[in-house]
Coordinates of C-alpha atoms in Angstrom, one line a residue:
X172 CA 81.6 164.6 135.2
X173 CA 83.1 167.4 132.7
X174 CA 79.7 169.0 131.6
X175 CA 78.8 170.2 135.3
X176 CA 82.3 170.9 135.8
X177 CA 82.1 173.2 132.8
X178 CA 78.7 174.5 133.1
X179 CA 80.0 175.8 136.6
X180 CA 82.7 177.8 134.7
X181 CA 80.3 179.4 132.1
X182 CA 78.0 180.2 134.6
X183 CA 80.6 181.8 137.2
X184 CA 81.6 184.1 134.0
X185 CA 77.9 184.9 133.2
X186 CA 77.4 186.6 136.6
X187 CA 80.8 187.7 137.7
X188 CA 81.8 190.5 135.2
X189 CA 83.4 194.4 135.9
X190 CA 85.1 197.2 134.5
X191 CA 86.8 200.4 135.3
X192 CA 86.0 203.8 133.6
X193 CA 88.7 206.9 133.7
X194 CA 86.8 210.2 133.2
X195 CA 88.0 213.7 131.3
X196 CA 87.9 216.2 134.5
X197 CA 86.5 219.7 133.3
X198 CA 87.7 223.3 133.4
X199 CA 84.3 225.0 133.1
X200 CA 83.1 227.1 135.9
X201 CA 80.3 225.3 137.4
X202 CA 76.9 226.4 138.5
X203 CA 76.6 224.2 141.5
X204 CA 74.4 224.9 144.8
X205 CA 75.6 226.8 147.9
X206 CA 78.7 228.0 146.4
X207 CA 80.7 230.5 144.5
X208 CA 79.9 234.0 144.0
X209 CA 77.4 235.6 145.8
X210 CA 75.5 238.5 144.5
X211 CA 74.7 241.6 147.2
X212 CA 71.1 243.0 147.6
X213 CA 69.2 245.6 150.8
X214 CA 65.9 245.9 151.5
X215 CA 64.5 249.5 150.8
X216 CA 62.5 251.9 153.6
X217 CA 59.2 251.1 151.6
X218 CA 59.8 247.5 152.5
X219 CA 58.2 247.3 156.0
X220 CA 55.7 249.8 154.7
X221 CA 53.7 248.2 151.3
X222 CA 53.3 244.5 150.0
X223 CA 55.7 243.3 147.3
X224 CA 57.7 246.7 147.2
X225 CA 61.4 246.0 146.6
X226 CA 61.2 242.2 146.5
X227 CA 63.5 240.1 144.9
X228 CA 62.5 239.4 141.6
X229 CA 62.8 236.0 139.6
X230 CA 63.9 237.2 136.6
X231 CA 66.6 239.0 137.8
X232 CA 67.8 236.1 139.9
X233 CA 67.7 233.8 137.1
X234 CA 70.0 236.4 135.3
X235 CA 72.4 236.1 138.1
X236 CA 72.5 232.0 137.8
X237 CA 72.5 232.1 133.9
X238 CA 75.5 234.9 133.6
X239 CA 79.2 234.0 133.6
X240 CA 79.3 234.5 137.6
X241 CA 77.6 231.5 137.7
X242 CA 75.5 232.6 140.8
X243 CA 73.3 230.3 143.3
X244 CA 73.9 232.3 146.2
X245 CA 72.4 235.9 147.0
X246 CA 73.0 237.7 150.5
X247 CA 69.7 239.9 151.8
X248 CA 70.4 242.3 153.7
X249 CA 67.0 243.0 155.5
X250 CA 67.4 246.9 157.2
X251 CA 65.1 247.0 160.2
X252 CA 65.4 250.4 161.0
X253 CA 61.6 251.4 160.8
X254 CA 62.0 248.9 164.3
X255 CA 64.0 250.4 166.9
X256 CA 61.4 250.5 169.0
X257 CA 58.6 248.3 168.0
X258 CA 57.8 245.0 166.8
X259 CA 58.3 243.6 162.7
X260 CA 55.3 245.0 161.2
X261 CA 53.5 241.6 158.9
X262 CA 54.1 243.7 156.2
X263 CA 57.8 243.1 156.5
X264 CA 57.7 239.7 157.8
X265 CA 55.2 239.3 154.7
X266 CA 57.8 240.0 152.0
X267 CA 60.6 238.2 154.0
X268 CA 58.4 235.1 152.8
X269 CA 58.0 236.5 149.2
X270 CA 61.5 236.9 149.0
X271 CA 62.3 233.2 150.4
X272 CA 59.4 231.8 147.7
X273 CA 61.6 233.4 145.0
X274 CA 64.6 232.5 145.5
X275 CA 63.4 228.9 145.8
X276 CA 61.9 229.3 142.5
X277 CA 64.7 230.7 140.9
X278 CA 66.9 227.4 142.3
X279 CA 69.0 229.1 144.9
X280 CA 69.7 229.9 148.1
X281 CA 70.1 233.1 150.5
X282 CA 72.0 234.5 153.2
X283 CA 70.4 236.7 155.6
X284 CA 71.5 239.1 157.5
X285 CA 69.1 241.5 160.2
X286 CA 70.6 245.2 160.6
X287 CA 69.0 248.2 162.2
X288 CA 71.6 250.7 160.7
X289 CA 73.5 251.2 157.7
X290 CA 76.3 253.8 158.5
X291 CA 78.1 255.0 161.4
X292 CA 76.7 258.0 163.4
X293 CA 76.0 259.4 167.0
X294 CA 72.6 257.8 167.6
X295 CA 71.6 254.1 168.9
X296 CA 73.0 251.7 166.3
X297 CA 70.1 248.8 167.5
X298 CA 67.6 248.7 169.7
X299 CA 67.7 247.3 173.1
X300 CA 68.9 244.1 173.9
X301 CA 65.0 243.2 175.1
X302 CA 63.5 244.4 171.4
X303 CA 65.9 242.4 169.5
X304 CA 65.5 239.3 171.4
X305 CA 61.8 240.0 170.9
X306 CA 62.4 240.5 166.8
X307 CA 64.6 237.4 166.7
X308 CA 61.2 235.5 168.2
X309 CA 59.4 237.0 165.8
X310 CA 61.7 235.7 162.9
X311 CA 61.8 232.5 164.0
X312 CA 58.9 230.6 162.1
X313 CA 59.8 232.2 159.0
X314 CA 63.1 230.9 159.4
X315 CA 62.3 227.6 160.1
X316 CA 60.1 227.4 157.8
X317 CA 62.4 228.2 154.9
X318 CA 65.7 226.3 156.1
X319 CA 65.5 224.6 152.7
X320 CA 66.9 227.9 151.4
X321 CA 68.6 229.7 153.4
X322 CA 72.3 229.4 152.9
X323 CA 73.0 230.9 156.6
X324 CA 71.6 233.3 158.9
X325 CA 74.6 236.2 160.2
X326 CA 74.9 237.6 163.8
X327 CA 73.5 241.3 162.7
X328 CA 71.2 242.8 165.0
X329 CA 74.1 244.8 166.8
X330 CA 75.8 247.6 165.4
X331 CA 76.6 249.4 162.1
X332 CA 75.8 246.9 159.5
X333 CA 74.9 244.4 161.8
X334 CA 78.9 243.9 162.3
X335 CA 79.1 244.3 166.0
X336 CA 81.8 247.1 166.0
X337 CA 80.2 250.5 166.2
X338 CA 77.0 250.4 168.4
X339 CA 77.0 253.7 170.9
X340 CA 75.4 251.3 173.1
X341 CA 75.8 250.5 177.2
X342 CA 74.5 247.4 176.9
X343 CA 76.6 245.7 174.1
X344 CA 80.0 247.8 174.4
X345 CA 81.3 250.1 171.4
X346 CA 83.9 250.5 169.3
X347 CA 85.8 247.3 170.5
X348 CA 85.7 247.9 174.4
X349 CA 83.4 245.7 175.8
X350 CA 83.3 244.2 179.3
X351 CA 82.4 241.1 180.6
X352 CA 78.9 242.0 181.2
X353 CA 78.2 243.6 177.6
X354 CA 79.7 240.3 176.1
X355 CA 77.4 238.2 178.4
X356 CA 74.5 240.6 176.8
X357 CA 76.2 239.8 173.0
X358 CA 76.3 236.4 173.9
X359 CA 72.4 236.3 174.8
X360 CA 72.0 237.7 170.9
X361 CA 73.8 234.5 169.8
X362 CA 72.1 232.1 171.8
X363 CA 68.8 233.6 171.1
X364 CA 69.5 233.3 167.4
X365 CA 70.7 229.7 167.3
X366 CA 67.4 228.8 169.5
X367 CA 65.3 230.6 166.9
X368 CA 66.7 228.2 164.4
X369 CA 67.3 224.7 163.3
X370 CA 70.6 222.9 163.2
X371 CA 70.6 223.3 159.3
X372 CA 71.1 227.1 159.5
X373 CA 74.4 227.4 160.7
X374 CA 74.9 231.0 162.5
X375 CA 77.9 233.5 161.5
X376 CA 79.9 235.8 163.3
X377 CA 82.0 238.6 162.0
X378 CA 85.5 238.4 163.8
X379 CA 87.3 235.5 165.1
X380 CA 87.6 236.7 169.0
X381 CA 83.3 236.8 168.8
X382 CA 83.3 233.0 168.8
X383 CA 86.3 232.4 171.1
X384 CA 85.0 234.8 173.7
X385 CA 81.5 233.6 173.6
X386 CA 82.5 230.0 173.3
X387 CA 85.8 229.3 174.1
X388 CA 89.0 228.2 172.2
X389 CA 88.0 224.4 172.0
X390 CA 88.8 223.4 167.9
X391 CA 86.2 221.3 165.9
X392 CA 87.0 218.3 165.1
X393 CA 85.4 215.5 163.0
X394 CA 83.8 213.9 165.8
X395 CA 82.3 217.3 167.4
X396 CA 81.4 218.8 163.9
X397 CA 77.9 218.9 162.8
X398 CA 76.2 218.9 166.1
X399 CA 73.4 220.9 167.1
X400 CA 75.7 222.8 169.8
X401 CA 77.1 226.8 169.3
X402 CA 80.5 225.7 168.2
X403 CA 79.4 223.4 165.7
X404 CA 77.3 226.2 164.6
X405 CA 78.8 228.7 164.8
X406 CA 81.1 230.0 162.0
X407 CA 82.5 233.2 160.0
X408 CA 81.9 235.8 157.7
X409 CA 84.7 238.0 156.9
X410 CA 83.9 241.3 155.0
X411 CA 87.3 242.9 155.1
X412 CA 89.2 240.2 153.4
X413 CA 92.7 240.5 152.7
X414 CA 92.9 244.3 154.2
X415 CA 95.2 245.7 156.5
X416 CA 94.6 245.6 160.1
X417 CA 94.5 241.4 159.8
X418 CA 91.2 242.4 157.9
X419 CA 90.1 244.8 159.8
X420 CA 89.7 243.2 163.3
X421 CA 88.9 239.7 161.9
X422 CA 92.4 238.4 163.4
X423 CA 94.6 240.9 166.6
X424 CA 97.2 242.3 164.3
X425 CA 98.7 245.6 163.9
X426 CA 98.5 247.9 160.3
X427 CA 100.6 245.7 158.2
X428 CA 101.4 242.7 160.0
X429 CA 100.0 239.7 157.7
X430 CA 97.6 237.5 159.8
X431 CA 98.6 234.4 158.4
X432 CA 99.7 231.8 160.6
X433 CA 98.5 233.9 164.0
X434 CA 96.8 232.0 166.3
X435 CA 93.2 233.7 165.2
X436 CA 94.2 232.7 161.6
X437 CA 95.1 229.4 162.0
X438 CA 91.8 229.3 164.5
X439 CA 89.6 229.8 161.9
X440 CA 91.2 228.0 159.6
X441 CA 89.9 225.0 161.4
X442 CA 86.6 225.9 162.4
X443 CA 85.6 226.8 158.2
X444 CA 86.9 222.7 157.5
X445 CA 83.4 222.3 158.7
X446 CA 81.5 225.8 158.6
X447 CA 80.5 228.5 155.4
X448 CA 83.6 231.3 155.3
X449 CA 81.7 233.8 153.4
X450 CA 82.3 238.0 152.8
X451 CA 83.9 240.1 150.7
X452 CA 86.8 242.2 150.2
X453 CA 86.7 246.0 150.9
X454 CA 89.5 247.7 149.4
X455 CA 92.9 247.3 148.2
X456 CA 95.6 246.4 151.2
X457 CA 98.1 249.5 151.8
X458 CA 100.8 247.4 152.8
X459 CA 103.6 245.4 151.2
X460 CA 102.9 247.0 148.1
X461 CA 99.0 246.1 148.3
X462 CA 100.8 241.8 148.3
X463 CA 98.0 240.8 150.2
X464 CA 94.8 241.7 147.3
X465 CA 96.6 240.5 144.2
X466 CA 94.6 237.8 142.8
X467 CA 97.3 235.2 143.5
X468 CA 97.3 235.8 147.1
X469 CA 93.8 236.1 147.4
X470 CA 93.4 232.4 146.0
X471 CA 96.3 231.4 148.3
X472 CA 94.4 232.7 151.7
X473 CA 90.6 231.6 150.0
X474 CA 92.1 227.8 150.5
X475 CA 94.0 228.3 153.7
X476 CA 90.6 229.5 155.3
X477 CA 88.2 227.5 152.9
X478 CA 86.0 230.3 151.4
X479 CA 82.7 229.0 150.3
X480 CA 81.5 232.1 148.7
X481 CA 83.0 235.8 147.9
X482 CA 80.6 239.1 146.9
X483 CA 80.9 240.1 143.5
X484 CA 79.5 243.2 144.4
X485 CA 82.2 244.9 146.6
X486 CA 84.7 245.8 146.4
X487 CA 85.3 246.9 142.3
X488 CA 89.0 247.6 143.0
X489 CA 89.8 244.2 144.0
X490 CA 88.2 242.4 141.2
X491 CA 89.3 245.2 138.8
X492 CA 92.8 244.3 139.1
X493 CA 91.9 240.6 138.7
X494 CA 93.6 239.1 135.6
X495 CA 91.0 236.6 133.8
X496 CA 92.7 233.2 134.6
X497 CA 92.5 234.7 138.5
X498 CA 89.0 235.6 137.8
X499 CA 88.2 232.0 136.7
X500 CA 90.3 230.6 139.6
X501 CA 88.5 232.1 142.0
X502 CA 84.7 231.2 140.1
X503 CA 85.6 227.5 139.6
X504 CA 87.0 226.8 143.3
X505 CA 85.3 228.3 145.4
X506 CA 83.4 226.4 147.8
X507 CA 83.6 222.4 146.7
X508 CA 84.3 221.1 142.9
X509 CA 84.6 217.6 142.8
X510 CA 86.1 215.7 140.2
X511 CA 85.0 212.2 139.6
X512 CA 88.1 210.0 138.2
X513 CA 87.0 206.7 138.2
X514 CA 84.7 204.2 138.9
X515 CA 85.1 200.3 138.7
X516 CA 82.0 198.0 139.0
X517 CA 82.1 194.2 139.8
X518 CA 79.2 192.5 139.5
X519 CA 77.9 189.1 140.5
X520 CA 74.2 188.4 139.8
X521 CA 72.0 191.1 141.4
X522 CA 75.0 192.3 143.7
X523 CA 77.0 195.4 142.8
X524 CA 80.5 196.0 144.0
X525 CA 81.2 200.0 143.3
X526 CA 84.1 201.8 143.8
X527 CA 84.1 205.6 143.1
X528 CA 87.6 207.6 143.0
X529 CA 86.6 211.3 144.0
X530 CA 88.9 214.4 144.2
X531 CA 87.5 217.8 145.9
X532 CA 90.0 220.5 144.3
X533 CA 87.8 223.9 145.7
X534 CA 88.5 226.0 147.8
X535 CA 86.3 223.8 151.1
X536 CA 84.0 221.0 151.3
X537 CA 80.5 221.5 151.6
X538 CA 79.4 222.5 155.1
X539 CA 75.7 220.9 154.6
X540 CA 74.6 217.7 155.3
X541 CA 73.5 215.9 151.2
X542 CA 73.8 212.2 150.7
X543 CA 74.5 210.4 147.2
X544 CA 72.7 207.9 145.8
X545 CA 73.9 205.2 143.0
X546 CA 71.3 205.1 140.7
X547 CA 69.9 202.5 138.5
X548 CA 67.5 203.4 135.0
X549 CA 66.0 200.3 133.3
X550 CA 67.3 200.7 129.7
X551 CA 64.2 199.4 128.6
X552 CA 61.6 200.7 131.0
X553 CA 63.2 203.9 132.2
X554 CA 62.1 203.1 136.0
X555 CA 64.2 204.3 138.7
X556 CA 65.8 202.5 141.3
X557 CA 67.9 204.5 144.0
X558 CA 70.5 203.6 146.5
X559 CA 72.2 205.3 149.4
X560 CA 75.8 205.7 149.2
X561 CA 77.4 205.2 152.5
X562 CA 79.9 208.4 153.1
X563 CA 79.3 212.0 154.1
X564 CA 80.2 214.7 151.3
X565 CA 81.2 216.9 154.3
X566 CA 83.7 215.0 154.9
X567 CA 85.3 214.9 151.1
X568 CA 88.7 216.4 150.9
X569 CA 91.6 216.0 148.7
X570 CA 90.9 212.3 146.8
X571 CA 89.0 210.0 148.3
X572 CA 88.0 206.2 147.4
X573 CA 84.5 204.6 148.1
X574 CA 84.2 201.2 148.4
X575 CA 80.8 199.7 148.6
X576 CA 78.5 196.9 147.8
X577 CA 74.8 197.1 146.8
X578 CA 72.4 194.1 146.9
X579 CA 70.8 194.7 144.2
X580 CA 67.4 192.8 143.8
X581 CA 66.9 193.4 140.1
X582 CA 66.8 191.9 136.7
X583 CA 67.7 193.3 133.8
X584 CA 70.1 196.0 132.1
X585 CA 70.6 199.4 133.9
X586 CA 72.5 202.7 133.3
X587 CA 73.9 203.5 136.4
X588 CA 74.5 207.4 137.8
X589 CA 75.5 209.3 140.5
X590 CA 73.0 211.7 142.2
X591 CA 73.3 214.2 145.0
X592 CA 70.4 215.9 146.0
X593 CA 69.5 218.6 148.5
X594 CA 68.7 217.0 151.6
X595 CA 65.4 218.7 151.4
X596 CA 62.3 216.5 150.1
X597 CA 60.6 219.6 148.4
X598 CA 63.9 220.6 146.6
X599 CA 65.5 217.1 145.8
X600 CA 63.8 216.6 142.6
X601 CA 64.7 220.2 141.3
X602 CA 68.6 219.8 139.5
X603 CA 69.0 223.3 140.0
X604 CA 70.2 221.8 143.5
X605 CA 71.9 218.7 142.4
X606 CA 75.7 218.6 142.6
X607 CA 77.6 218.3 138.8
X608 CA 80.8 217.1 138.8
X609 CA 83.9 218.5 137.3
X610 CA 83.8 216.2 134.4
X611 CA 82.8 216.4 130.8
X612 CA 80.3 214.7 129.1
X613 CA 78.5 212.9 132.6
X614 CA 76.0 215.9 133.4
X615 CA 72.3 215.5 132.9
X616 CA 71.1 218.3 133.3
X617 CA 67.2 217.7 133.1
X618 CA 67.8 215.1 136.3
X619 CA 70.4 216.3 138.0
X620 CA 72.4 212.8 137.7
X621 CA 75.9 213.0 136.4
X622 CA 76.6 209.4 134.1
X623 CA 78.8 206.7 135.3
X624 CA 78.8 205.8 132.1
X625 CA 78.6 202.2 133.1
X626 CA 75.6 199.8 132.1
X627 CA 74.9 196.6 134.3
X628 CA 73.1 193.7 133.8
X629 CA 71.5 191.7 136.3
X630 CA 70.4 188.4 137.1
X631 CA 69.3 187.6 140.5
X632 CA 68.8 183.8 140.0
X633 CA 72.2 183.1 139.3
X634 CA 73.9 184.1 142.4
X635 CA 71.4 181.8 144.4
X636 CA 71.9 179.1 142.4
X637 CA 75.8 179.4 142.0
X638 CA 76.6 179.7 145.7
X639 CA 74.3 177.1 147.5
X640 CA 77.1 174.9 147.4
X641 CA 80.3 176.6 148.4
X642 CA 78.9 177.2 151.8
X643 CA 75.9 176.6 154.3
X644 CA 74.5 179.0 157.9
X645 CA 72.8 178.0 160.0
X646 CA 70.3 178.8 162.0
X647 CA 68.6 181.3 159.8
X648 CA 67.0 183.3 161.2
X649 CA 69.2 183.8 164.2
X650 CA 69.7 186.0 167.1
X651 CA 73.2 185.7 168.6
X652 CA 75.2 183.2 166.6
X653 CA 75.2 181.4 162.6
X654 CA 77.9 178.4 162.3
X655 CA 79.4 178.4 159.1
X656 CA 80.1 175.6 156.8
X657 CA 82.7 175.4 154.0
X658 CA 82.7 173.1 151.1
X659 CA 86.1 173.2 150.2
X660 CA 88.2 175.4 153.1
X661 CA 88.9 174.9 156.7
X662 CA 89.1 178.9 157.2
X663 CA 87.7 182.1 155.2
X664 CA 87.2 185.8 155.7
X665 CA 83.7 186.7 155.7
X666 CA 82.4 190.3 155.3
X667 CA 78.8 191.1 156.1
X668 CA 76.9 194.2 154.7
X669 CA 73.9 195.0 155.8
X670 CA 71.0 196.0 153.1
X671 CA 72.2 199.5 151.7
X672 CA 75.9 197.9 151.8
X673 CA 77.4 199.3 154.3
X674 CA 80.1 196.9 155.5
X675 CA 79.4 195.8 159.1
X676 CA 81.6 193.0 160.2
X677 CA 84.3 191.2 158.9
X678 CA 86.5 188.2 160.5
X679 CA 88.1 185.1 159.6
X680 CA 85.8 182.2 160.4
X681 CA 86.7 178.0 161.1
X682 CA 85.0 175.5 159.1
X683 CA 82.2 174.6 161.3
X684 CA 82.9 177.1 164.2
X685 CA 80.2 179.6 165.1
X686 CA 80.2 183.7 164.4
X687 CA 79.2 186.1 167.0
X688 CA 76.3 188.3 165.0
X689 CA 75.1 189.3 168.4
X690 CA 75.6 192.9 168.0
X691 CA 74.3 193.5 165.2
X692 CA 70.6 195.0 164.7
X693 CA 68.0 193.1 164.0
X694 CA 67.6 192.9 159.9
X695 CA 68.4 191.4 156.7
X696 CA 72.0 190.6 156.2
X697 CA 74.6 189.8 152.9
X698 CA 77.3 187.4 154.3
X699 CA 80.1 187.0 151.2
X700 CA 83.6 185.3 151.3
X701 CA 85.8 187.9 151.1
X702 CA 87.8 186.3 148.5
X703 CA 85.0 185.4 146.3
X704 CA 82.7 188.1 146.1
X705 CA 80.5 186.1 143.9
X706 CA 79.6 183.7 147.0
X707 CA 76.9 185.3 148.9
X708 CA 74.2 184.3 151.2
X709 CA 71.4 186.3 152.8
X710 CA 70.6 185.4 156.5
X711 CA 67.7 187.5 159.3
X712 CA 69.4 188.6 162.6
X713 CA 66.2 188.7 164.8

């Protein structure tokens, strides 16, 4: 009776193995997708006017990404001033599109902006409220169409640079007096735009009063983020960062009165936990000694408000008087960085039970929607096997654990990887828009996988064999209840995943005495002892 007895034992050891790996974070600065510093660029008067004429070119975007700024997001400001009173000539709509291909060859994204005028004067500032609605149909497919790329799309159309502040206009208000009716007509603008667009594009105003006024004061929260609604959508770019006037009518202050903790600060604050905070700085703050634009502060306020990306390009005094480990500060957090710091891996047969240790040390988490996948490479045949990692990246902040078990299916050895892709099909095989992890030596950079530096291998026959008799179901399949049946226990806690390992259920079950699987859709199920995560069995819900 000692020989099966003992064959038992070296076959439980065969299948059940695991092992934790630490990893060395990184200091580099990162060249990861919609984040960092963005670099500035305008459309020029012969643009509505003559094919390809001031288009963005490849080679100089690839200089962008490949220089020390480390750049993957450019903002286009498109000048529709030719249009004040007529429709977007093709021409212009044209070389929108050749702009959108190129950046999406050179591996990064765009924000885009629509002005009609690009310094303050006496005459109309936009068109009529009819003409831009009209434009902002016209834009539309193109938009669409290019969501892969586009970073964000900012509430221009009105006023001086598109900001909404100086617009000599009866319709919208001017100059920060507005009445109820103008803000009705502003609000129309909005509206319009987040019609025009799909729910990947979130929409950006330039002050925080825009949103509350339009929208009300109601926070996000985790359940209301994400939605296809205006104050899900809606979010903030802030070109006057860090000046005086709570930057410049972004928050109700007076001259030198600092912003933070004011109702409008801490209002924001909230709303960029789950939307882009984008701009630039325009000058170096009067008050408190100019406190507010040192490089410390600056990286202060960028994590208070969760700053995704900053402009390089504006303004010189502000990064002038940056000293270099400021400089790299600001490169290496803004947006996300995540730092993987460890993963342990219990296996049993063809099961995989994966923990992953994550820390998000930037600046904000990433405001659009990317799964991860665990991924599996044959060591001897180099096939690929992926699988979806149950947790939203959007919701990654400070350290977080993940906890998750994969039915596996396969034989053999695998390396195993962690992948996150761009949501989009035609841009989830390109790396260029794969996240890298703050960690050296795990990159890859020809796949865009970053090495868990684990190997696994596999053997789906012993499981099945192993756990026939430590416990029975039955019926199988079933559609309401399975009675359980233990060898050797009057009670156990079960968990049961579902066939990407999500955990769905999990209870404490009598010898004998039937489980209520009832609400569970109908599918293919992994029922384990909780205890022994070796003893699995597979049953249908039908």
């Amino acid at each position: 009776m000692k020989k099966p007895l003992l064959l038992l034992l070296i076959l439980f050891q065969a299948i059940l193995s695991g092992q934790t790996v630490n990893y060395t974070p990184s200091t580099d600065i990162i060249t990861n997708p919609e984040r960092g510093l963005q670099k500035y660029s305008i459309t020029a008067s012969d643009y509505a006017t003559i094919d390809g004429a001031n288009n963005f070119s490849v080679t100089t975007l690839n200089n962008w990404k490949t220089s020390a700024d480390k750049v993957t997001v450019v903002y286009r400001y498109f000048l529709l001033d030719n249009f004040l009173d007529e429709d977007i000539s093709t021409t212009y709509l044209n070389n929108i599109q050749t702009d959108f291909d190129n950046v999406r060859t050179a591996g990064l994204k765009i924000i885009v902006r629509f002005s009609y005028s690009n310094e303050v004067g006496t005459e109309a500032q936009q068109p009529t409220k009819s003409q831009i609605l009209t434009h902002i149909s016209q834009l539309s497919a193109i938009l669409n169409n290019n969501k892969d790329v586009i970073f964000s799309l900012q509430a221009g159309f009105i006023g001086t640079w598109g900001e909404w502040y100086y617009t000599n206009s009866t319709e919208f208000g001017t100059d920060g007096n507005i009445s109820a009716t103008q803000w009705a007509n502003r609000k129309d603008i909005v509206d319009a735009m987040l019609a025009a667009t799909p729910i990947e594009i979130p929409i950006q105003v330039r002050y925080a009063g825009i949103k509350t006024t339009m929208y009300g004061n109601t926070q996000l929260t985790e359940q209301s983020a994400y939605q296809n609604t205006a104050n899900a959508r809606v979010g903030f770019y802030n070109d006057a960062f860090l000046n005086n006037y709570g930057d410049q009518g972004t928050y109700n202050t007076d001259e030198c009165t600092n912003p933070v903790g004011n109702t409008q600060y801490n209002y924001l604050s909230n709303e960029t936990k789950y939307l882009p905070m984008t701009g630039e700085t325009n000058g170096l703050n009067p008050c408190d000694n100019g406190f507010r634009t040192t490089g410390a502060n600056a990286i202060y306020e960028m994590g208070l408000t969760n700053w995704t990306t900053l402009n390089r390009d504006y303004h010189q005094d502000f990064w002038n008087q940056l000293n270099t480990n400021e400089y790299n500060e600001i490169l290496k957090n803004l947006g996300y960085r995540f730092v993987l710091n460890s993963s342990s891996i219990t296996q049993s047969g063809s099961d995989i039970d994966l923990t992953l240790n994550i820390t998000n040390i930037g600046f904000a988490r990433p405001f659009k929607e990317r799964n991860a996948y665990l991924v599996l490479k044959n060591t001897t045949t180099d096939d690929i096997t992926t699988y979806l990692i149950n947790s939203d990246i959007r919701t990654w902040e400070s350290t977080i654990t993940i906890n998750q078990v994969f039915n596996i299916g396969l034989t053999g050895t695998f390396q195993l990887y962690l992948w996150l892709p761009d949501i989009n099909t035609n841009l989830s095989s390109n790396s260029d828009y794969s996240v890298q992890f703050a960690n050296s030596g795990l990159w890859d950079a020809t796949t865009g996988y970053n090495n868990l530096l684990q190997t696994v291998t596999l053997n789906t026959l012993g499981v099945k064999d192993f756990t026939l008799n430590n416990f029975s179901i039955f019926p199988n399949p079933t559609s309401d209840f399975i009675t359980i049946q233990f060898k050797n226990s009057s009670k156990e806690k079960v968990k049961i995943y579902n066939m990407i390992g999500q955990l769905v259920k999990e209870t404490t079950v009598l010898n004998n005495k039937k489980l209520d699987v009832s609400d569970l859709v109908n599918g293919i199920y992994i029922i384990r002892l909780a205890d022994k995560k070796s003893i699995t069995h597979k049953f249908i819900k039908q």
